[in-house]
Short mmCIF file of N, CA and C in Angstrom, two decimals:
data_model
loop_
_atom_site.label_atom_id
_atom_site.label_comp_id
_atom_site.label_asym_id
_atom_site.label_seq_id
_atom_site.Cartn_x
_atom_site.Cartn_y
_atom_site.Cartn_z
N MET A 15 0.85 -1.17 0.00
CA MET A 15 0.00 0.00 0.00
C MET A 15 0.89 1.24 0.00
N SER A 16 0.52 2.22 -0.78
CA SER A 16 1.28 3.47 -0.78
C SER A 16 0.49 4.54 -0.03
N TYR A 17 1.24 5.44 0.55
CA TYR A 17 0.66 6.50 1.36
C TYR A 17 1.06 7.86 0.81
N THR A 18 0.21 8.84 1.03
CA THR A 18 0.54 10.24 0.79
C THR A 18 0.54 10.91 2.15
N ASP A 19 1.70 11.42 2.57
CA ASP A 19 1.82 12.09 3.86
C ASP A 19 1.89 13.60 3.65
N LEU A 20 1.01 14.33 4.33
CA LEU A 20 0.96 15.78 4.21
C LEU A 20 1.21 16.42 5.56
N TYR A 21 1.97 17.50 5.54
CA TYR A 21 2.17 18.34 6.72
C TYR A 21 1.31 19.58 6.51
N LEU A 22 0.37 19.83 7.43
CA LEU A 22 -0.60 20.90 7.25
C LEU A 22 -0.39 22.02 8.26
N ARG A 23 -0.64 23.26 7.80
CA ARG A 23 -0.62 24.42 8.70
C ARG A 23 -1.78 25.33 8.31
N ALA A 24 -2.63 25.64 9.28
CA ALA A 24 -3.74 26.57 9.08
C ALA A 24 -3.56 27.74 10.03
N ALA A 25 -4.30 28.79 9.80
CA ALA A 25 -4.21 29.96 10.67
C ALA A 25 -4.62 29.63 12.10
N ASP A 26 -5.62 28.75 12.24
CA ASP A 26 -6.11 28.39 13.57
C ASP A 26 -6.82 27.04 13.51
N GLN A 27 -7.23 26.54 14.66
CA GLN A 27 -7.87 25.23 14.74
C GLN A 27 -9.18 25.19 13.96
N ALA A 28 -9.95 26.25 14.00
CA ALA A 28 -11.24 26.28 13.31
C ALA A 28 -11.05 26.18 11.80
N THR A 29 -10.06 26.86 11.26
CA THR A 29 -9.79 26.79 9.83
C THR A 29 -9.36 25.39 9.43
N LEU A 30 -8.48 24.79 10.22
CA LEU A 30 -8.03 23.42 9.94
C LEU A 30 -9.23 22.47 9.95
N ALA A 31 -10.07 22.57 10.97
CA ALA A 31 -11.23 21.69 11.09
C ALA A 31 -12.17 21.85 9.90
N ALA A 32 -12.39 23.08 9.44
CA ALA A 32 -13.31 23.33 8.33
C ALA A 32 -12.80 22.71 7.03
N VAL A 33 -11.52 22.87 6.74
CA VAL A 33 -10.96 22.31 5.51
C VAL A 33 -10.96 20.79 5.57
N LEU A 34 -10.57 20.23 6.70
CA LEU A 34 -10.59 18.77 6.85
C LEU A 34 -12.01 18.23 6.70
N SER A 35 -12.98 18.87 7.34
CA SER A 35 -14.36 18.42 7.29
C SER A 35 -14.90 18.44 5.87
N ALA A 36 -14.55 19.45 5.09
CA ALA A 36 -15.00 19.54 3.70
C ALA A 36 -14.47 18.36 2.87
N ALA A 37 -13.35 17.77 3.31
CA ALA A 37 -12.77 16.61 2.61
C ALA A 37 -13.20 15.29 3.25
N GLY A 38 -14.15 15.35 4.19
CA GLY A 38 -14.65 14.13 4.83
C GLY A 38 -13.77 13.61 5.95
N ILE A 39 -12.95 14.50 6.51
CA ILE A 39 -12.03 14.12 7.59
C ILE A 39 -12.43 14.90 8.84
N GLU A 40 -12.71 14.19 9.93
CA GLU A 40 -13.14 14.85 11.15
C GLU A 40 -11.98 15.03 12.12
N ILE A 41 -11.77 16.25 12.57
CA ILE A 41 -10.64 16.57 13.44
C ILE A 41 -10.78 15.87 14.81
N ALA A 42 -11.99 15.52 15.20
CA ALA A 42 -12.20 14.86 16.50
C ALA A 42 -11.79 13.39 16.47
N ALA A 43 -11.65 12.82 15.28
CA ALA A 43 -11.24 11.42 15.15
C ALA A 43 -9.76 11.38 14.76
N ASP A 44 -9.12 10.26 14.99
CA ASP A 44 -7.72 10.16 14.58
C ASP A 44 -7.53 9.33 13.32
N CYS A 45 -8.60 8.63 12.89
CA CYS A 45 -8.48 7.88 11.64
C CYS A 45 -9.87 7.55 11.10
N GLY A 46 -9.89 7.25 9.81
CA GLY A 46 -11.13 6.89 9.15
C GLY A 46 -10.81 6.10 7.89
N ASP A 47 -11.76 5.98 7.01
CA ASP A 47 -11.59 5.22 5.78
C ASP A 47 -10.65 5.95 4.83
N GLY A 48 -9.41 5.50 4.77
CA GLY A 48 -8.43 6.08 3.87
C GLY A 48 -7.65 7.25 4.41
N TRP A 49 -7.73 7.49 5.71
CA TRP A 49 -6.96 8.60 6.28
C TRP A 49 -6.63 8.36 7.75
N ALA A 50 -5.54 9.00 8.18
CA ALA A 50 -5.15 9.06 9.59
C ALA A 50 -4.67 10.48 9.87
N LEU A 51 -5.04 11.01 11.01
CA LEU A 51 -4.76 12.40 11.35
C LEU A 51 -4.03 12.49 12.68
N ASP A 52 -2.98 13.29 12.72
CA ASP A 52 -2.24 13.58 13.94
C ASP A 52 -2.26 15.08 14.13
N VAL A 53 -3.15 15.58 15.00
CA VAL A 53 -3.24 17.01 15.25
C VAL A 53 -2.15 17.40 16.23
N ILE A 54 -1.30 18.32 15.83
CA ILE A 54 -0.19 18.77 16.65
C ILE A 54 -0.53 20.05 17.38
N GLY A 55 -1.27 20.95 16.74
CA GLY A 55 -1.61 22.23 17.35
C GLY A 55 -0.51 23.24 17.11
N ALA A 56 -0.32 24.12 18.08
CA ALA A 56 0.73 25.13 17.97
C ALA A 56 2.09 24.48 18.24
N ILE A 57 3.06 24.85 17.45
CA ILE A 57 4.42 24.36 17.66
C ILE A 57 5.18 25.42 18.44
N LEU A 58 5.77 25.01 19.55
CA LEU A 58 6.49 25.95 20.41
C LEU A 58 7.88 26.23 19.85
N LYS A 59 8.25 27.51 19.89
CA LYS A 59 9.55 27.96 19.38
C LYS A 59 10.32 28.64 20.51
N PRO A 60 11.64 28.41 20.58
CA PRO A 60 12.44 29.09 21.62
C PRO A 60 12.55 30.59 21.34
N THR A 61 12.54 31.37 22.41
CA THR A 61 12.66 32.82 22.28
C THR A 61 14.12 33.27 22.29
N GLY A 62 15.00 32.40 22.74
CA GLY A 62 16.40 32.78 22.94
C GLY A 62 16.69 33.14 24.39
N ASP A 63 15.63 33.32 25.18
CA ASP A 63 15.78 33.64 26.61
C ASP A 63 15.81 32.34 27.42
N LEU A 64 16.44 32.43 28.57
CA LEU A 64 16.46 31.31 29.51
C LEU A 64 15.63 31.68 30.73
N ILE A 65 14.90 30.70 31.26
CA ILE A 65 14.11 30.91 32.46
C ILE A 65 14.40 29.77 33.42
N VAL A 66 14.09 29.98 34.70
CA VAL A 66 14.30 28.95 35.71
C VAL A 66 12.94 28.42 36.14
N ILE A 67 12.78 27.10 36.00
CA ILE A 67 11.55 26.43 36.43
C ILE A 67 11.96 25.29 37.35
N ASP A 68 11.44 25.31 38.56
CA ASP A 68 11.76 24.27 39.56
C ASP A 68 13.27 24.08 39.72
N GLY A 69 13.99 25.19 39.72
CA GLY A 69 15.44 25.14 39.93
C GLY A 69 16.24 24.75 38.70
N ARG A 70 15.60 24.51 37.58
CA ARG A 70 16.29 24.14 36.34
C ARG A 70 16.21 25.28 35.34
N THR A 71 17.30 25.56 34.68
CA THR A 71 17.33 26.57 33.63
C THR A 71 16.94 25.93 32.31
N VAL A 72 15.91 26.50 31.68
CA VAL A 72 15.41 25.97 30.40
C VAL A 72 15.17 27.12 29.44
N SER A 73 15.04 26.80 28.17
CA SER A 73 14.73 27.80 27.15
C SER A 73 13.27 28.22 27.28
N ALA A 74 13.04 29.51 27.18
CA ALA A 74 11.66 30.02 27.15
C ALA A 74 11.08 29.72 25.77
N LEU A 75 9.81 29.31 25.76
CA LEU A 75 9.15 28.94 24.52
C LEU A 75 7.87 29.76 24.34
N VAL A 76 7.55 30.05 23.09
CA VAL A 76 6.29 30.71 22.75
C VAL A 76 5.66 29.97 21.57
N PRO A 77 4.35 30.01 21.47
CA PRO A 77 3.72 29.35 20.32
C PRO A 77 4.12 30.03 19.01
N GLY A 78 4.47 29.23 18.01
CA GLY A 78 4.74 29.75 16.68
C GLY A 78 3.42 30.02 15.97
N SER A 79 3.49 30.52 14.76
CA SER A 79 2.27 30.85 14.04
C SER A 79 1.60 29.59 13.50
N GLY A 80 0.30 29.59 13.49
CA GLY A 80 -0.46 28.53 12.85
C GLY A 80 -0.84 27.37 13.76
N TRP A 81 -1.70 26.51 13.21
CA TRP A 81 -2.18 25.30 13.87
C TRP A 81 -1.82 24.15 12.96
N HIS A 82 -1.10 23.16 13.46
CA HIS A 82 -0.47 22.14 12.64
C HIS A 82 -1.08 20.76 12.82
N ALA A 83 -1.01 19.97 11.74
CA ALA A 83 -1.45 18.57 11.78
C ALA A 83 -0.70 17.80 10.69
N ASN A 84 -0.56 16.52 10.91
CA ASN A 84 -0.03 15.61 9.90
C ASN A 84 -1.18 14.74 9.43
N LEU A 85 -1.26 14.55 8.11
CA LEU A 85 -2.34 13.77 7.52
C LEU A 85 -1.75 12.69 6.63
N ARG A 86 -2.14 11.46 6.86
CA ARG A 86 -1.72 10.34 6.00
C ARG A 86 -2.96 9.86 5.24
N LEU A 87 -2.79 9.77 3.91
CA LEU A 87 -3.89 9.37 3.03
C LEU A 87 -3.52 8.12 2.27
N TRP A 88 -4.54 7.30 1.95
CA TRP A 88 -4.36 6.14 1.09
C TRP A 88 -5.71 5.80 0.48
N GLY A 89 -5.69 4.97 -0.53
CA GLY A 89 -6.92 4.47 -1.12
C GLY A 89 -7.49 5.36 -2.21
N ALA A 90 -8.73 5.07 -2.56
CA ALA A 90 -9.37 5.68 -3.72
C ALA A 90 -9.54 7.19 -3.61
N GLN A 91 -9.72 7.72 -2.41
CA GLN A 91 -9.95 9.16 -2.26
C GLN A 91 -8.69 9.95 -1.92
N ALA A 92 -7.55 9.30 -1.88
CA ALA A 92 -6.32 9.97 -1.45
C ALA A 92 -5.99 11.19 -2.30
N GLU A 93 -6.03 11.04 -3.61
CA GLU A 93 -5.66 12.15 -4.50
C GLU A 93 -6.62 13.33 -4.35
N ALA A 94 -7.91 13.07 -4.30
CA ALA A 94 -8.89 14.14 -4.14
C ALA A 94 -8.73 14.85 -2.80
N ARG A 95 -8.49 14.07 -1.75
CA ARG A 95 -8.30 14.68 -0.43
C ARG A 95 -7.01 15.50 -0.38
N ALA A 96 -5.94 15.01 -1.00
CA ALA A 96 -4.68 15.76 -1.04
C ALA A 96 -4.89 17.08 -1.77
N THR A 97 -5.64 17.06 -2.86
CA THR A 97 -5.94 18.29 -3.60
C THR A 97 -6.73 19.26 -2.74
N ALA A 98 -7.67 18.76 -1.95
CA ALA A 98 -8.47 19.61 -1.07
C ALA A 98 -7.62 20.27 0.01
N MET A 99 -6.48 19.67 0.34
CA MET A 99 -5.59 20.21 1.38
C MET A 99 -4.54 21.17 0.82
N ALA A 100 -4.55 21.42 -0.49
CA ALA A 100 -3.48 22.19 -1.14
C ALA A 100 -3.21 23.53 -0.46
N GLY A 101 -4.24 24.22 -0.02
CA GLY A 101 -4.05 25.52 0.62
C GLY A 101 -3.41 25.46 2.00
N LEU A 102 -3.38 24.28 2.60
CA LEU A 102 -2.82 24.11 3.95
C LEU A 102 -1.50 23.34 3.95
N THR A 103 -1.18 22.70 2.84
CA THR A 103 -0.01 21.82 2.79
C THR A 103 1.28 22.61 2.82
N ILE A 104 2.18 22.23 3.71
CA ILE A 104 3.51 22.85 3.79
C ILE A 104 4.36 22.20 2.71
N ASP A 105 4.78 23.01 1.73
CA ASP A 105 5.54 22.49 0.59
C ASP A 105 6.69 23.42 0.30
N PRO A 106 7.92 22.95 0.42
CA PRO A 106 8.30 21.58 0.68
C PRO A 106 8.04 21.21 2.15
N PRO A 107 7.96 19.90 2.42
CA PRO A 107 7.73 19.48 3.80
C PRO A 107 8.87 19.93 4.70
N PRO A 108 8.61 20.07 5.99
CA PRO A 108 9.67 20.49 6.91
C PRO A 108 10.85 19.52 6.90
N ALA A 109 12.07 20.06 6.94
CA ALA A 109 13.26 19.22 6.97
C ALA A 109 13.38 18.48 8.29
N THR A 110 12.90 19.11 9.36
CA THR A 110 12.94 18.48 10.69
C THR A 110 11.55 18.61 11.31
N ALA A 111 10.64 17.74 10.88
CA ALA A 111 9.27 17.79 11.38
C ALA A 111 9.22 17.45 12.86
N GLU A 112 8.28 18.08 13.56
CA GLU A 112 8.08 17.80 15.00
C GLU A 112 7.71 16.35 15.23
N ARG A 113 6.81 15.82 14.38
CA ARG A 113 6.38 14.42 14.46
C ARG A 113 6.22 13.89 13.04
N ILE A 114 6.49 12.59 12.87
CA ILE A 114 6.34 11.96 11.57
C ILE A 114 5.60 10.64 11.73
N TRP A 115 5.13 10.09 10.61
CA TRP A 115 4.47 8.79 10.64
C TRP A 115 5.51 7.67 10.70
N ALA A 116 5.16 6.60 11.34
CA ALA A 116 6.04 5.43 11.37
C ALA A 116 6.16 4.89 9.95
N GLN A 117 7.31 4.32 9.67
CA GLN A 117 7.53 3.79 8.32
C GLN A 117 7.10 2.37 8.20
#
């Protein structure tokens, strides 16, 4: 079986949910017929500052822009669903993705 893996970024959770829903993919589920979804949400980015938490010095983090998810597609509707995600697909895919699908 071959898979199409997409890295998605929307302005916010509501936008992501609306585009997914229009393609027959529900954000509240993690998989369905011909798809699997991994909602990541906001990706935290270091500010460059250090802070102390519970006596440990750590990098301060802030949410980056957008709401992120990984989508794996297969089967008869894969191509149509990938096309429906075109406006959200990160292309080229991230060189160092936060999370990836198992091989």
